[in-house]
Amino acid sequence: DHNSLALPVGTTLDRFIMRKQEDFPYATGELSQLLRDIALATKIVNREINRSGLIDIAGAYGNRNVQGEDQQKLDVVANIRFIRALRNGGEVCTIVSEEDEEVIQTGNNQGKYVVAMDPLDGSSNIDVNVSIGTIFSIYRRISPTGTVGNEQDCLQRGTHQVAAGYVIYGSSTMLVYTTGNGVNGFTYEPSLGEFFLSHPNITIPASGSVYSINEGSADSFSAGLASFIAYCKQQSYSARYIGSLVADFHRNLLKGGIYIYPPTQKSPSGKLRLLYECNPLAFIVEQAGGKSSNGYTRTMEIEPTGLHDRCPLFVGSKDLVEKVEEFLAAEYSKEPVA
Ligand code: P6P
């Protein structure tokens, strides 16, 4: 019974990971250790983010970093920190990062896992103090242990994910993840350097009254999508679009709603990336009872062709994703939608 309600709110992430591992008699602990490595990197990135607002005047009070280097962009810093934590942890052989065109080899050829990640999504939001996030996906490698990981290890369908999660660096920092047995949320207490279980067994409300889409692109919406947006307005739904994927997704996961990044003139396949944005969020939302598709096909069944494939994303409450899919299908069958 994987019901994490057995673990009380306030359980530390470490204990939670250990107890969940006990549910798997054959688990050998590598995935548990990998989750701990990610949590460590998150704590380091969290500290960098909280300093970033001041870093430009850091010289003013003598806090420039020891090398006296100029402050690198935070998404570069986050990328370096996550790669270093995964390399030192030893469980991961190969990494796909939004920040790197090619796969990153960690040198741990014994590592059983591959990670696809967006180390810091929406970093343009940092300068205006909007919440930002890290998104990650974990797969078991296909190539034989002991060899160098390859692209095929990384181009697996979302249904092959063994774990997925995100971190939201907001009014508080939260880690939300699934290993395929429900979704759990942990809130970070910086003064203790610990994550505590704060949102056990997250389930997304089946229906919702929030829609998140950039209506600045409305002129390039398909007829079906335009009809769905009109439907949302007829229903007097709330339009909530922070412009930071993890923040919009997290709010909809807890409160109900749908997030849409559709094909647009500028991005005909949508802007978001299949491997390290759409698939991890799709895994989480399905584990929370929601749905995710590209408007026609379940996100996690889309066959990746390239590391940085873009893919339209319709993700959130089951009723809302099914409703927009009805409108999109009706566009081709010319049947009216209630
Ligand atoms: P647009 C941020 O740049 C990002 O990748 C996501 O975090 C966000 O949801 C989306 O792009 C916003 O894109 O085109 O609406 O500005």
mmCIF file of C-alpha atoms in Angstrom, residues 3 9 20 122 146 202 297 310 322:
data_model
loop_
_atom_site.group_PDB
_atom_site.id
_atom_site.type_symbol
_atom_site.label_atom_id
_atom_site.label_comp_id
_atom_site.label_asym_id
_atom_site.label_seq_id
_atom_site.Cartn_x
_atom_site.Cartn_y
_atom_site.Cartn_z
ATOM 1 C CA ASN A 3 -0.562 5.508 0.550
ATOM 2 C CA VAL A 9 2.861 15.845 7.503
ATOM 3 C CA LYS A 20 8.906 4.581 0.252
ATOM 4 C CA GLY A 122 11.578 30.956 -16.884
ATOM 5 C CA GLY A 146 29.364 0.073 -17.967
ATOM 6 C CA ILE A 202 -1.667 15.617 -4.068
ATOM 7 C CA THR A 297 -2.263 12.483 -28.330
ATOM 8 C CA ARG A 310 9.026 21.116 -28.828
ATOM 9 C CA GLU A 322 -11.114 16.571 -22.292
#
